[in-house]
Amino acid sequence: MLRRRLEFLETPSSFFYRDGDPVRAEEADDIFRQGVLRVARATGEAERAWLREALAELDQPSSERR
């Protein structure tokens, strides 16, 4: 499940699209969309970092885990 979630989060996407292309925070037309996209980016980065750490720990033999 964790690997599937990480794979999903690593697939490019956006809340907003223009002409079929994802809109990045720096390209958003207004301050509110910029905010949504910046918060989503930060949340995604934190979640991906945690998932990588968790998977690395789970990949260790059980005798080496914390």
XYZ file of N, CA and C in Angstrom:
198
model
N 0.816 -1.185 0.000
C 0.000 0.000 0.000
C 0.870 1.263 0.000
N 1.922 1.274 0.808
C 2.789 2.455 0.864
C 3.475 2.697 -0.473
N 3.900 1.648 -1.127
C 4.548 1.797 -2.438
C 3.567 2.334 -3.484
N 2.337 1.860 -3.440
C 1.323 2.370 -4.383
C 1.043 3.841 -4.125
N 0.978 4.220 -2.862
C 0.731 5.631 -2.526
C 1.887 6.495 -3.025
N 3.123 6.061 -2.820
C 4.285 6.811 -3.281
C 4.260 6.934 -4.808
N 3.951 5.854 -5.478
C 3.870 5.888 -6.943
C 2.809 6.890 -7.394
N 1.659 6.889 -6.740
C 0.593 7.831 -7.058
C 1.059 9.269 -6.865
N 1.724 9.535 -5.742
C 2.174 10.894 -5.440
C 3.291 11.362 -6.371
N 4.025 10.436 -6.959
C 5.107 10.812 -7.867
C 4.612 11.040 -9.291
N 3.337 10.780 -9.534
C 2.744 11.035 -10.848
C 2.333 12.507 -10.911
N 2.824 13.251 -11.905
C 2.493 14.676 -11.991
C 0.976 14.898 -12.079
N 0.503 15.848 -11.310
C -0.908 16.211 -11.338
C -1.068 17.611 -10.763
N -2.268 18.133 -10.851
C -2.549 19.455 -10.312
C -4.033 19.542 -9.978
N -4.386 20.513 -9.163
C -5.794 20.778 -8.887
C -6.405 21.575 -10.023
N -5.564 22.311 -10.741
C -6.033 23.206 -11.789
C -5.305 22.915 -13.096
N -6.054 23.010 -14.189
C -5.489 22.765 -15.514
C -5.855 23.917 -16.448
N -4.961 24.196 -17.373
C -5.215 25.198 -18.406
C -4.889 24.544 -19.740
N -5.868 24.462 -20.613
C -5.699 23.832 -21.923
C -5.165 22.403 -21.799
N -5.615 21.688 -20.760
C -5.215 20.312 -20.567
C -3.892 20.110 -19.855
N -3.181 21.198 -19.556
C -1.887 21.107 -18.874
C -2.026 21.515 -17.414
N -1.323 20.809 -16.513
C -1.398 21.189 -15.092
C -0.824 22.582 -14.869
N -1.463 23.335 -13.991
C -1.005 24.680 -13.638
C -0.151 24.581 -12.379
N 1.062 25.125 -12.440
C 1.945 25.165 -11.274
C 1.605 26.394 -10.439
N 1.997 26.392 -9.179
C 1.695 27.512 -8.279
C 2.195 28.830 -8.862
N 3.368 28.803 -9.474
C 3.958 30.028 -10.023
C 3.193 30.542 -11.243
N 2.369 29.699 -11.823
C 1.620 30.071 -13.021
C 0.152 30.384 -12.726
N -0.290 30.175 -11.489
C -1.700 30.370 -11.133
C -2.080 31.836 -11.265
N -3.334 32.046 -11.665
C -3.826 33.398 -11.943
C -4.107 34.230 -10.697
N -4.398 33.590 -9.587
C -4.759 34.377 -8.406
C -4.096 33.828 -7.145
N -4.094 34.640 -6.137
C -3.409 34.339 -4.871
C -3.987 33.093 -4.188
N -5.278 32.863 -4.329
C -5.904 31.723 -3.661
C -5.498 30.402 -4.313
N -5.473 30.358 -5.624
C -5.011 29.146 -6.311
C -3.534 28.921 -6.032
N -2.770 29.990 -6.001
C -1.342 29.863 -5.666
C -1.189 29.227 -4.294
N -2.003 29.687 -3.337
C -1.939 29.144 -1.978
C -2.283 27.675 -1.920
N -3.363 27.285 -2.589
C -3.769 25.876 -2.618
C -2.650 25.028 -3.191
N -2.060 25.475 -4.282
C -1.013 24.701 -4.946
C 0.267 24.646 -4.119
N 0.616 25.726 -3.442
C 1.824 25.722 -2.611
C 1.660 24.807 -1.405
N 0.497 24.838 -0.778
C 0.245 23.959 0.374
C 0.246 22.499 -0.080
N -0.380 22.230 -1.221
C -0.404 20.854 -1.743
C 1.006 20.385 -2.067
N 1.820 21.260 -2.628
C 3.210 20.890 -2.949
C 3.977 20.537 -1.678
N 3.858 21.381 -0.662
C 4.580 21.142 0.603
C 4.090 19.860 1.279
N 2.790 19.647 1.267
C 2.225 18.441 1.862
C 2.701 17.209 1.114
N 2.686 17.282 -0.210
C 3.145 16.154 -1.022
C 4.604 15.834 -0.793
N 5.436 16.880 -0.690
C 6.863 16.651 -0.438
C 7.071 15.975 0.906
N 6.353 16.437 1.921
C 6.482 15.837 3.260
C 5.996 14.390 3.263
N 4.885 14.136 2.586
C 4.359 12.767 2.562
C 5.295 11.836 1.794
N 5.829 12.302 0.659
C 6.760 11.465 -0.101
C 8.017 11.163 0.706
N 8.522 12.148 1.439
C 9.707 11.924 2.277
C 9.410 10.884 3.350
N 8.260 11.006 4.003
C 7.900 10.035 5.035
C 7.740 8.637 4.438
N 7.086 8.548 3.283
C 6.888 7.246 2.659
C 8.227 6.593 2.322
N 9.163 7.366 1.787
C 10.480 6.808 1.471
C 11.178 6.303 2.734
N 11.100 7.079 3.823
C 11.713 6.667 5.093
C 11.045 5.397 5.625
N 9.728 5.363 5.587
C 8.997 4.201 6.101
C 9.322 2.957 5.281
N 9.356 3.102 3.966
C 9.672 1.954 3.112
C 11.098 1.470 3.340
N 12.033 2.397 3.521
C 13.420 1.999 3.789
C 13.507 1.226 5.101
N 12.774 1.694 6.110
C 12.784 0.997 7.398
C 12.130 -0.380 7.276
N 11.036 -0.448 6.568
C 10.338 -1.728 6.417
C 11.117 -2.712 5.554
N 11.982 -2.212 4.687
C 12.798 -3.088 3.845
C 13.970 -3.709 4.614
N 14.268 -3.164 5.798
C 15.351 -3.733 6.612
C 14.875 -5.032 7.250
N 15.804 -5.949 7.483
C 15.413 -7.150 8.241
C 14.844 -6.737 9.598
N 13.907 -7.483 10.105
C 13.239 -7.116 11.358
C 14.211 -6.961 12.525
N 15.335 -7.658 12.498
C 16.311 -7.539 13.588
C 17.011 -6.183 13.589
N 16.983 -5.462 12.452
C 17.661 -4.168 12.359
C 16.709 -2.994 12.543
N 15.414 -3.252 12.596
C 14.433 -2.161 12.739
C 14.482 -1.586 14.151
N 14.032 -0.329 14.221
C 13.988 0.345 15.517
C 13.029 -0.299 16.457
